[in-house]
PDB file of C-alpha atoms and ligand atoms in Angstrom:
ATOM      1  CA  UNK A1152      90.891 106.582 121.753  1.00 41.00           C
ATOM      2  CA  UNK A1153      88.742 106.217 118.681  1.00 45.00           C
ATOM      3  CA  UNK A1154      85.094 107.027 119.252  1.00 47.00           C
ATOM      4  CA  UNK A1155      84.030 105.322 116.053  1.00 52.00           C
ATOM      5  CA  UNK A1156      81.921 102.252 116.287  1.00 47.00           C
ATOM      6  CA  UNK A1157      81.823 100.139 113.191  1.00 43.00           C
ATOM      7  CA  UNK A1158      78.394  98.728 113.834  1.00 44.00           C
ATOM      8  CA  UNK A1159      76.864 102.174 114.190  1.00 44.00           C
ATOM      9  CA  UNK A1160      78.648 103.461 111.103  1.00 45.00           C
ATOM     10  CA  UNK A1161      77.606 100.502 109.027  1.00 45.00           C
ATOM     11  CA  UNK A1162      74.023 100.941 110.146  1.00 43.00           C
ATOM     12  CA  UNK A1163      74.166 104.646 109.330  1.00 45.00           C
ATOM     13  CA  UNK A1164      75.403 103.864 105.830  1.00 46.00           C
ATOM     14  CA  UNK A1165      72.358 101.782 105.116  1.00 46.00           C
ATOM     15  CA  UNK A1166      69.849 104.586 105.611  1.00 51.00           C
ATOM     16  CA  UNK A1167      71.713 107.625 104.267  1.00 65.00           C
ATOM     17  CA  UNK A1168      72.533 108.702 100.736  1.00 74.00           C
ATOM     18  CA  UNK A1169      76.046 107.515  99.931  1.00 91.00           C
ATOM     19  CA  UNK A1170      78.642 110.284  99.713  1.00 95.00           C
ATOM     20  CA  UNK A1171      80.427 108.399  96.935  1.00 96.00           C
ATOM     21  CA  UNK A1172      78.675 106.074  94.473  1.00 96.00           C
ATOM     22  CA  UNK A1173      80.736 104.258  91.896  1.00 97.00           C
ATOM     23  CA  UNK A1174      78.957 101.954  89.484  1.00 97.00           C
ATOM     24  CA  UNK A1175      80.220  99.963  86.528  1.00 97.00           C
ATOM     25  CA  UNK A1176      83.395 102.043  86.435  1.00 98.00           C
ATOM     26  CA  UNK A1177      85.800 101.202  83.623  1.00 98.00           C
ATOM     27  CA  UNK A1178      89.064 102.873  82.713  1.00 98.00           C
ATOM     28  CA  UNK A1179      91.401 101.970  79.894  1.00 98.00           C
ATOM     29  CA  UNK A1180      94.692 103.497  78.892  1.00 97.00           C
ATOM     30  CA  UNK A1181      94.913 102.492  75.232  1.00 96.00           C
ATOM     31  CA  UNK A1182      94.788  98.700  75.203  1.00 96.00           C
ATOM     32  CA  UNK A1183      95.382  98.509  78.923  1.00 97.00           C
ATOM     33  CA  UNK A1184      91.972  97.831  80.503  1.00 97.00           C
ATOM     34  CA  UNK A1185      92.825  98.915  84.056  1.00 98.00           C
ATOM     35  CA  UNK A1186      89.455  99.232  85.826  1.00 98.00           C
ATOM     36  CA  UNK A1187      87.092  96.477  84.796  1.00 98.00           C
ATOM     37  CA  UNK A1188      83.746  97.317  86.329  1.00 98.00           C
ATOM     38  CA  UNK A1189      84.024  98.740  89.839  1.00 98.00           C
ATOM     39  CA  UNK A1190      80.917  99.047  92.023  1.00 97.00           C
ATOM     40  CA  UNK A1191      81.449 100.761  95.359  1.00 97.00           C
ATOM     41  CA  UNK A1192      79.356 102.892  97.686  1.00 97.00           C
ATOM     42  CA  UNK A1193      80.808 104.931 100.515  1.00 97.00           C
ATOM     43  CA  UNK A1194      78.466 106.400 103.085  1.00 96.00           C
ATOM     44  CA  UNK A1195      78.809 109.809 104.664  1.00 96.00           C
ATOM     45  CA  UNK A1196      81.412 109.589 107.422  1.00 96.00           C
ATOM     46  CA  UNK A1197      82.612 106.178 106.339  1.00 97.00           C
ATOM     47  CA  UNK A1198      86.298 105.308 106.146  1.00 98.00           C
ATOM     48  CA  UNK A1199      87.159 102.782 103.445  1.00 98.00           C
ATOM     49  CA  UNK A1200      90.672 101.419 103.057  1.00 98.00           C
ATOM     50  CA  UNK A1201      91.582 100.100  99.618  1.00 98.00           C
ATOM     51  CA  UNK A1202      94.301  97.476  99.469  1.00 97.00           C
ATOM     52  CA  UNK A1203      95.694  95.374  96.660  1.00 97.00           C
ATOM     53  CA  UNK A1204      98.847  94.552  94.709  1.00 96.00           C
ATOM     54  CA  UNK A1205     100.795  97.116  92.753  1.00 95.00           C
ATOM     55  CA  UNK A1206      99.198  97.738  89.380  1.00 96.00           C
ATOM     56  CA  UNK A1207      95.726  96.573  90.453  1.00 97.00           C
ATOM     57  CA  UNK A1208      94.233 100.008  89.708  1.00 98.00           C
ATOM     58  CA  UNK A1209      93.976 101.583  93.181  1.00 98.00           C
ATOM     59  CA  UNK A1210      95.437 104.941  92.175  1.00 98.00           C
ATOM     60  CA  UNK A1211      93.430 104.983  88.962  1.00 98.00           C
ATOM     61  CA  UNK A1212      90.261 104.380  90.986  1.00 98.00           C
ATOM     62  CA  UNK A1213      90.978 107.342  93.298  1.00 97.00           C
ATOM     63  CA  UNK A1214      91.917 109.510  90.335  1.00 96.00           C
ATOM     64  CA  UNK A1215      88.597 108.683  88.655  1.00 96.00           C
ATOM     65  CA  UNK A1216      86.760 109.761  91.821  1.00 95.00           C
ATOM     66  CA  UNK A1217      88.041 113.312  91.481  1.00 89.00           C
ATOM     67  CA  UNK A1218      88.305 113.270  87.690  1.00 88.00           C
ATOM     68  CA  UNK A1219      92.061 113.510  87.491  1.00 92.00           C
ATOM     69  CA  UNK A1220      91.354 110.662  85.077  1.00 95.00           C
ATOM     70  CA  UNK A1221      88.297 110.533  82.871  1.00 93.00           C
ATOM     71  CA  UNK A1222      86.479 107.214  83.223  1.00 95.00           C
ATOM     72  CA  UNK A1223      86.026 105.201  80.042  1.00 96.00           C
ATOM     73  CA  UNK A1224      82.635 103.977  81.245  1.00 96.00           C
ATOM     74  CA  UNK A1225      80.329 103.851  84.232  1.00 96.00           C
ATOM     75  CA  UNK A1226      79.169 106.394  86.780  1.00 95.00           C
ATOM     76  CA  UNK A1227      80.794 108.280  89.625  1.00 95.00           C
ATOM     77  CA  UNK A1228      78.507 110.325  91.880  1.00 94.00           C
ATOM     78  CA  UNK A1229      79.918 112.413  94.725  1.00 93.00           C
ATOM     79  CA  UNK A1230      77.595 114.190  97.140  1.00 91.00           C
ATOM     80  CA  UNK A1231      74.666 113.641  94.777  1.00 89.00           C
ATOM     81  CA  UNK A1232      76.443 115.203  91.781  1.00 90.00           C
ATOM     82  CA  UNK A1233      77.268 112.958  88.864  1.00 91.00           C
ATOM     83  CA  UNK A1234      80.885 113.607  87.936  1.00 89.00           C
ATOM     84  CA  UNK A1235      80.543 111.561  84.793  1.00 86.00           C
ATOM     85  CA  UNK A1236      77.781 113.870  83.492  1.00 88.00           C
ATOM     86  CA  UNK A1237      79.415 115.746  80.576  1.00 86.00           C
ATOM     87  CA  UNK A1238      77.842 119.030  81.763  1.00 90.00           C
ATOM     88  CA  UNK A1239      79.123 118.790  85.337  1.00 89.00           C
ATOM     89  CA  UNK A1240      81.032 121.729  86.842  1.00 89.00           C
ATOM     90  CA  UNK A1241      84.219 119.770  87.459  1.00 84.00           C
ATOM     91  CA  UNK A1242      85.830 122.500  89.540  1.00 82.00           C
ATOM     92  CA  UNK A1243      82.826 122.748  91.847  1.00 84.00           C
ATOM     93  CA  UNK A1244      82.877 119.004  92.428  1.00 84.00           C
ATOM     94  CA  UNK A1245      86.627 118.899  92.958  1.00 82.00           C
ATOM     95  CA  UNK A1246      86.340 121.509  95.687  1.00 86.00           C
ATOM     96  CA  UNK A1247      84.367 118.967  97.689  1.00 91.00           C
ATOM     97  CA  UNK A1248      87.127 116.402  97.321  1.00 95.00           C
ATOM     98  CA  UNK A1249      90.532 116.715  98.972  1.00 96.00           C
ATOM     99  CA  UNK A1250      93.332 114.540  97.676  1.00 96.00           C
ATOM    100  CA  UNK A1251      96.590 113.589  99.370  1.00 97.00           C
ATOM    101  CA  UNK A1252      99.294 111.834  97.377  1.00 95.00           C
ATOM    102  CA  UNK A1253     102.333 109.777  98.247  1.00 94.00           C
ATOM    103  CA  UNK A1254     104.477 112.711  97.129  1.00 93.00           C
ATOM    104  CA  UNK A1255     103.398 115.805  99.003  1.00 91.00           C
ATOM    105  CA  UNK A1256     103.595 118.212  96.033  1.00 93.00           C
ATOM    106  CA  UNK A1257     104.206 121.329  98.130  1.00 97.00           C
ATOM    107  CA  UNK A1258     105.606 124.421  96.416  1.00 97.00           C
ATOM    108  CA  UNK A1259     109.234 124.615  97.601  1.00 97.00           C
ATOM    109  CA  UNK A1260     109.498 128.393  97.103  1.00 98.00           C
ATOM    110  CA  UNK A1261     106.451 129.142  99.265  1.00 98.00           C
ATOM    111  CA  UNK A1262     106.177 129.019 103.053  1.00 98.00           C
ATOM    112  CA  UNK A1263     103.862 126.543 104.714  1.00 98.00           C
ATOM    113  CA  UNK A1264     101.196 129.227 105.158  1.00 98.00           C
ATOM    114  CA  UNK A1265     101.549 130.378 101.552  1.00 98.00           C
ATOM    115  CA  UNK A1266     101.150 126.769 100.389  1.00 98.00           C
ATOM    116  CA  UNK A1267      97.832 126.717 102.248  1.00 98.00           C
ATOM    117  CA  UNK A1268      96.548 130.149 101.245  1.00 98.00           C
ATOM    118  CA  UNK A1269      97.347 129.986  97.511  1.00 97.00           C
ATOM    119  CA  UNK A1270      94.707 127.414  96.499  1.00 95.00           C
ATOM    120  CA  UNK A1271      92.106 129.010  98.780  1.00 95.00           C
ATOM    121  CA  UNK A1272      92.639 132.382  97.143  1.00 96.00           C
ATOM    122  CA  UNK A1273      92.822 131.045  93.560  1.00 93.00           C
ATOM    123  CA  UNK A1274      90.073 128.463  93.672  1.00 91.00           C
ATOM    124  CA  UNK A1275      87.745 129.701  96.430  1.00 92.00           C
ATOM    125  CA  UNK A1276      88.507 133.419  95.933  1.00 93.00           C
ATOM    126  CA  UNK A1277      88.973 133.923  99.657  1.00 95.00           C
ATOM    127  CA  UNK A1278      90.557 137.217 100.668  1.00 97.00           C
ATOM    128  CA  UNK A1279      94.009 137.230 102.177  1.00 96.00           C
ATOM    129  CA  UNK A1280      92.943 137.539 105.817  1.00 97.00           C
ATOM    130  CA  UNK A1281      90.314 134.825 105.579  1.00 98.00           C
ATOM    131  CA  UNK A1282      92.692 132.454 103.777  1.00 98.00           C
ATOM    132  CA  UNK A1283      95.360 133.068 106.437  1.00 98.00           C
ATOM    133  CA  UNK A1284      92.868 132.451 109.224  1.00 98.00           C
ATOM    134  CA  UNK A1285      91.751 129.146 107.688  1.00 98.00           C
ATOM    135  CA  UNK A1286      95.392 128.183 107.068  1.00 98.00           C
ATOM    136  CA  UNK A1287      96.305 128.789 110.713  1.00 98.00           C
ATOM    137  CA  UNK A1288      93.287 126.841 111.918  1.00 98.00           C
ATOM    138  CA  UNK A1289      94.205 123.820 109.796  1.00 98.00           C
ATOM    139  CA  UNK A1290      97.906 123.902 110.659  1.00 98.00           C
ATOM    140  CA  UNK A1291      96.776 123.788 114.268  1.00 98.00           C
ATOM    141  CA  UNK A1292      94.630 120.748 113.499  1.00 97.00           C
ATOM    142  CA  UNK A1293      97.589 118.802 112.116  1.00 97.00           C
ATOM    143  CA  UNK A1294      99.849 119.944 114.955  1.00 97.00           C
ATOM    144  CA  UNK A1295     102.090 122.245 112.906  1.00 98.00           C
ATOM    145  CA  UNK A1296     101.072 125.743 113.968  1.00 97.00           C
ATOM    146  CA  UNK A1297     104.684 126.563 114.797  1.00 97.00           C
ATOM    147  CA  UNK A1298     105.794 125.779 111.217  1.00 98.00           C
ATOM    148  CA  UNK A1299     103.594 128.433 109.598  1.00 98.00           C
ATOM    149  CA  UNK A1300     106.522 130.466 108.274  1.00 98.00           C
ATOM    150  CA  UNK A1301     108.870 127.578 107.521  1.00 98.00           C
ATOM    151  CA  UNK A1302     109.742 126.413 104.013  1.00 98.00           C
ATOM    152  CA  UNK A1303     108.901 122.811 103.068  1.00 98.00           C
ATOM    153  CA  UNK A1304     112.569 121.827 102.680  1.00 97.00           C
ATOM    154  CA  UNK A1305     113.154 122.494 106.392  1.00 98.00           C
ATOM    155  CA  UNK A1306     110.430 119.995 107.380  1.00 97.00           C
ATOM    156  CA  UNK A1307     110.579 116.229 107.730  1.00 96.00           C
ATOM    157  CA  UNK A1308     108.653 114.117 105.244  1.00 96.00           C
ATOM    158  CA  UNK A1309     106.006 113.449 107.864  1.00 97.00           C
ATOM    159  CA  UNK A1310     105.602 117.145 108.575  1.00 97.00           C
ATOM    160  CA  UNK A1311     105.394 117.904 104.844  1.00 98.00           C
ATOM    161  CA  UNK A1312     102.665 115.313 104.448  1.00 97.00           C
ATOM    162  CA  UNK A1313     100.741 116.847 107.364  1.00 98.00           C
ATOM    163  CA  UNK A1314     101.046 120.236 105.634  1.00 98.00           C
ATOM    164  CA  UNK A1315      99.667 118.634 102.470  1.00 98.00           C
ATOM    165  CA  UNK A1316      96.729 117.291 104.493  1.00 98.00           C
ATOM    166  CA  UNK A1317      96.154 120.732 106.049  1.00 98.00           C
ATOM    167  CA  UNK A1318      96.259 122.275 102.570  1.00 98.00           C
ATOM    168  CA  UNK A1319      93.514 119.903 101.428  1.00 97.00           C
ATOM    169  CA  UNK A1320      91.442 120.517 104.585  1.00 98.00           C
ATOM    170  CA  UNK A1321      91.682 124.286 104.157  1.00 97.00           C
ATOM    171  CA  UNK A1322      89.501 123.925 101.064  1.00 96.00           C
ATOM    172  CA  UNK A1323      86.678 122.565 103.236  1.00 96.00           C
ATOM    173  CA  UNK A1324      86.227 119.214 101.476  1.00 96.00           C
ATOM    174  CA  UNK A1325      83.441 116.797 102.336  1.00 95.00           C
ATOM    175  CA  UNK A1326      85.502 113.846 101.110  1.00 97.00           C
ATOM    176  CA  UNK A1327      89.213 113.095 101.492  1.00 98.00           C
ATOM    177  CA  UNK A1328      91.083 110.699  99.211  1.00 98.00           C
ATOM    178  CA  UNK A1329      94.487 109.419 100.297  1.00 98.00           C
ATOM    179  CA  UNK A1330      96.793 107.559  97.907  1.00 98.00           C
ATOM    180  CA  UNK A1331      99.449 105.719  99.934  1.00 97.00           C
ATOM    181  CA  UNK A1332     100.066 108.819 102.071  1.00 97.00           C
ATOM    182  CA  UNK A1333     102.737 107.186 104.222  1.00 97.00           C
ATOM    183  CA  UNK A1334     104.551 105.062 101.619  1.00 95.00           C
ATOM    184  CA  UNK A1335     107.305 107.608 100.973  1.00 94.00           C
ATOM    185  CA  UNK A1336     108.007 108.217 104.664  1.00 95.00           C
ATOM    186  CA  UNK A1337     110.686 106.860 106.940  1.00 93.00           C
ATOM    187  CA  UNK A1338     109.036 104.383 109.320  1.00 92.00           C
ATOM    188  CA  UNK A1339     109.428 106.621 112.376  1.00 93.00           C
ATOM    189  CA  UNK A1340     107.439 109.412 110.664  1.00 93.00           C
ATOM    190  CA  UNK A1341     104.458 107.295 109.626  1.00 96.00           C
ATOM    191  CA  UNK A1342     102.720 107.418 113.010  1.00 96.00           C
ATOM    192  CA  UNK A1343     102.191 111.198 113.101  1.00 96.00           C
ATOM    193  CA  UNK A1344     100.543 111.193 109.683  1.00 97.00           C
ATOM    194  CA  UNK A1345      98.309 108.249 110.582  1.00 97.00           C
ATOM    195  CA  UNK A1346      97.356 110.039 113.817  1.00 97.00           C
ATOM    196  CA  UNK A1347      96.099 113.019 111.820  1.00 98.00           C
ATOM    197  CA  UNK A1348      94.122 110.701 109.529  1.00 98.00           C
ATOM    198  CA  UNK A1349      92.675 108.953 112.574  1.00 97.00           C
ATOM    199  CA  UNK A1350      91.596 112.329 113.969  1.00 97.00           C
ATOM    200  CA  UNK A1351      89.805 113.129 110.702  1.00 97.00           C
ATOM    201  CA  UNK A1352      88.078 109.760 110.800  1.00 97.00           C
ATOM    202  CA  UNK A1353      86.965 110.412 114.381  1.00 96.00           C
ATOM    203  CA  UNK A1354      85.591 113.791 113.299  1.00 96.00           C
ATOM    204  CA  UNK A1355      83.388 112.030 110.760  1.00 96.00           C
ATOM    205  CA  UNK A1356      85.217 112.808 107.521  1.00 97.00           C
ATOM    206  CA  UNK A1357      84.320 110.554 104.602  1.00 97.00           C
ATOM    207  CA  UNK A1358      87.596 108.963 103.532  1.00 98.00           C
ATOM    208  CA  UNK A1359      88.926 106.628 100.860  1.00 98.00           C
ATOM    209  CA  UNK A1360      92.422 105.533 101.801  1.00 98.00           C
ATOM    210  CA  UNK A1361      94.757 103.456  99.666  1.00 98.00           C
ATOM    211  CA  UNK A1362      97.209 102.093 102.206  1.00 96.00           C
ATOM    212  CA  UNK A1363      99.134  99.054 103.240  1.00 93.00           C
ATOM    213  CA  UNK A1364      99.133 100.087 106.894  1.00 95.00           C
ATOM    214  CA  UNK A1365      97.145  97.135 108.162  1.00 94.00           C
ATOM    215  CA  UNK A1366      96.983  98.329 111.763  1.00 94.00           C
ATOM    216  CA  UNK A1367      95.396 101.569 110.582  1.00 96.00           C
ATOM    217  CA  UNK A1368      92.986  99.630 108.355  1.00 96.00           C
ATOM    218  CA  UNK A1369      91.989  97.327 111.207  1.00 95.00           C
ATOM    219  CA  UNK A1370      91.535 100.058 113.772  1.00 95.00           C
ATOM    220  CA  UNK A1371      90.153 102.958 111.744  1.00 97.00           C
ATOM    221  CA  UNK A1372      88.437 101.620 108.626  1.00 97.00           C
ATOM    222  CA  UNK A1373      84.747 100.806 108.598  1.00 97.00           C
ATOM    223  CA  UNK A1374      85.372  98.734 105.489  1.00 97.00           C
ATOM    224  CA  UNK A1375      88.311  97.272 103.647  1.00 98.00           C
ATOM    225  CA  UNK A1376      88.203  96.740  99.892  1.00 98.00           C
ATOM    226  CA  UNK A1377      90.643  94.347  98.267  1.00 98.00           C
ATOM    227  CA  UNK A1378      91.292  95.046  94.576  1.00 98.00           C
ATOM    228  CA  UNK A1379      93.117  92.857  92.115  1.00 97.00           C
ATOM    229  CA  UNK A1380      93.278  93.081  88.337  1.00 97.00           C
ATOM    230  CA  UNK A1381      90.975  96.096  88.178  1.00 98.00           C
ATOM    231  CA  UNK A1382      88.061  94.554  90.056  1.00 98.00           C
ATOM    232  CA  UNK A1383      86.898  94.556  93.668  1.00 98.00           C
ATOM    233  CA  UNK A1384      87.588  91.029  94.848  1.00 98.00           C
ATOM    234  CA  UNK A1385      86.423  91.510  98.425  1.00 97.00           C
ATOM    235  CA  UNK A1386      84.581  94.258 100.326  1.00 97.00           C
ATOM    236  CA  UNK A1387      83.746  93.939 104.003  1.00 97.00           C
ATOM    237  CA  UNK A1388      84.653  94.892 107.539  1.00 97.00           C
ATOM    238  CA  UNK A1389      88.357  94.796 108.462  1.00 97.00           C
ATOM    239  CA  UNK A1390      87.591  91.703 110.515  1.00 96.00           C
ATOM    240  CA  UNK A1391      86.201  89.965 107.446  1.00 97.00           C
ATOM    241  CA  UNK A1392      88.663  91.058 104.778  1.00 97.00           C
ATOM    242  CA  UNK A1393      91.872  91.151 106.822  1.00 96.00           C
ATOM    243  CA  UNK A1394      90.860  88.777 109.603  1.00 94.00           C
ATOM    244  CA  UNK A1395      89.254  85.993 107.606  1.00 94.00           C
ATOM    245  CA  UNK A1396      89.437  86.681 103.883  1.00 96.00           C
ATOM    246  CA  UNK A1397      87.018  84.669 101.763  1.00 96.00           C
ATOM    247  CA  UNK A1398      89.111  84.647  98.596  1.00 96.00           C
ATOM    248  CA  UNK A1399      92.415  82.947  97.898  1.00 96.00           C
ATOM    249  CA  UNK A1400      93.726  86.057  96.107  1.00 96.00           C
ATOM    250  CA  UNK A1401      93.116  88.136  99.234  1.00 96.00           C
ATOM    251  CA  UNK A1402      94.795  85.552 101.471  1.00 96.00           C
ATOM    252  CA  UNK A1403      97.777  85.389  99.148  1.00 95.00           C
ATOM    253  CA  UNK A1404      98.139  89.173  99.074  1.00 95.00           C
ATOM    254  CA  UNK A1405      97.861  89.494 102.842  1.00 95.00           C
ATOM    255  CA  UNK A1406     100.366  86.725 103.474  1.00 92.00           C
ATOM    256  CA  UNK A1407     102.925  88.495 101.298  1.00 90.00           C
ATOM    257  CA  UNK A1408     102.190  91.808 102.960  1.00 85.00           C
ATOM    258  CA  UNK A1409     102.430  90.520 106.507  1.00 78.00           C
ATOM    259  CA  UNK A1410     105.395  88.268 105.898  1.00 76.00           C
ATOM    260  CA  UNK A1411     107.188  88.884 102.580  1.00 68.00           C
ATOM    261  CA  UNK A1412     109.927  86.377 103.410  1.00 64.00           C
ATOM    262  CA  UNK A1413     107.382  83.622 104.016  1.00 60.00           C
ATOM    263  CA  UNK A1414     105.616  84.433 100.771  1.00 54.00           C
ATOM    264  CA  UNK A1415     108.880  83.999  98.898  1.00 58.00           C
ATOM    265  CA  UNK A1416     109.482  80.630 100.488  1.00 58.00           C
ATOM    266  CA  UNK A1417     105.924  79.567  99.618  1.00 55.00           C
ATOM    267  CA  UNK A1418     106.561  80.480  96.022  1.00 55.00           C
ATOM    268  CA  UNK A1419     109.835  78.604  96.014  1.00 55.00           C
ATOM    269  CA  UNK A1420     111.890  81.721  95.437  1.00 51.00           C
ATOM    270  CA  UNK A1421     113.325  82.155  98.916  1.00 45.00           C
ATOM    271  CA  UNK A1422     115.243  78.971  99.489  1.00 44.00           C
ATOM    272  CA  UNK A1423     117.553  76.920  97.288  1.00 46.00           C
ATOM    273  CA  UNK A1424     115.521  75.897  94.267  1.00 41.00           C
ATOM    274  CA  UNK A1425     115.243  72.355  92.948  1.00 44.00           C
ATOM    275  CA  UNK A1426     118.040  71.190  90.666  1.00 39.00           C
TER     276      UNK A1426
HETATM  277  N1  LIG B 399      98.286 107.880  83.172  1.00 50.23           N
HETATM  278  C1  LIG B 399      98.463 106.608  82.800  1.00 50.23           C
HETATM  279  N2  LIG B 399      98.740 106.285  81.529  1.00 50.23           N
HETATM  280  C2  LIG B 399      98.885 105.001  81.145  1.00 50.23           C
HETATM  281  N3  LIG B 399      98.780 103.948  81.973  1.00 50.23           N
HETATM  282  C3  LIG B 399      98.509 104.199  83.257  1.00 50.23           C
HETATM  283  C4  LIG B 399      98.337 105.532  83.745  1.00 50.23           C
HETATM  284  N4  LIG B 399      98.064 105.468  85.071  1.00 50.23           N
HETATM  285  C5  LIG B 399      98.078 104.166  85.400  1.00 50.23           C
HETATM  286  N5  LIG B 399      98.334 103.394  84.311  1.00 50.23           N
HETATM  287  C6  LIG B 399      98.405 101.924  84.296  1.00 50.23           C
HETATM  288  O1  LIG B 399      97.296 101.436  85.006  1.00 50.23           O
HETATM  289  C7  LIG B 399      97.620 100.255  85.733  1.00 50.23           C
HETATM  290  C8  LIG B 399      97.198 100.430  87.171  1.00 50.23           C
HETATM  291  O2  LIG B 399      97.977 101.452  87.754  1.00 50.23           O
HETATM  292  P1  LIG B 399      97.624 102.087  89.154  1.00 50.23           P
HETATM  293  O3  LIG B 399      96.220 102.560  89.160  1.00 50.23           O
HETATM  294  O4  LIG B 399      98.683 103.105  89.406  1.00 50.23           O
HETATM  295  O5  LIG B 399      97.768 100.839  90.117  1.00 50.23           O
HETATM  296  P2  LIG B 399      98.070 100.790  91.689  1.00 50.23           P
HETATM  297  O6  LIG B 399      97.848 102.154  92.245  1.00 50.23           O
HETATM  298  O7  LIG B 399      97.133  99.756  92.211  1.00 50.23           O
HETATM  299  O8  LIG B 399      99.495 100.346  91.803  1.00 50.23           O
HETATM  300  C9  LIG B 399      99.095 100.027  85.518  1.00 50.23           C
HETATM  301  O9  LIG B 399      99.236  99.063  84.501  1.00 50.23           O
HETATM  302  C10 LIG B 399      99.589 101.377  85.043  1.00 50.23           C
HETATM  303  O10 LIG B 399     100.694 101.234  84.208  1.00 50.23           O
HETATM  304 MG1  LIG B 400      99.060 103.456  93.266  1.00 50.23          MG
END
């Protein structure tokens, strides 16, 4: 059972320095103005789920938080360090931030353990024994200790994603970013990955999670952020944003998500059209 209590977490956020501070964030790709002024604060230990239609800028937002994309304007501060400062040590900041993608991006020619030890040795300069110890510890955490010597191709998608999570955790991040981590998985494999994410949340990891898993968002998130058209339309508790959304755009999105067939009928595309 989750030990998190939303009230306590929300209260804690108010009197601690935010782990992630995003203010006035803009990002354009050429003429395409994708992020149009994002303001968002995420407290230490908070779990924030980001939802919104395809193309609304969710991935771009996460990628700006670990500087996989360079913001066009605004500020991003992680753990008190301003990433958008031109003199920032990008690598040092990135080490604090683990990222998990829809595609697991494991090296197919390396074993599970080697996938976990390589970045530790290259980026953190850990020696072989230490890297192996940390790898084993994190495989244990995600329930895959017995797969240490397996190759990724012999694992299910869900197991590969848990390896990718373990790989990120082995770097000792203080923040974890997840970009639709279960979207590429067969439905029966989603639960194991969400269980690992729930465990991290219970342990107090600060997490930003782009997901359309509404049960996870309801049960695990402290806050849900609804994005559309490159802005934050709504930001509140799951009960507020999912349970009783204040904005029509949020309601519309949720209705399509929860019942795509009904949304089509509403839009007059599902049934026989007039004339
Ligand atoms: N590297 C890129 N180069 C050019 N355009 C991009 C790039 N990444 C994203 N975009 C554009 O940014 C918009 C938002 O994309 P994205 O952040 O992936 O949205 P979401 O994750 O919400 O589906 C889209 O119009 C997309 O085409
Ligand atoms: Mg995306």
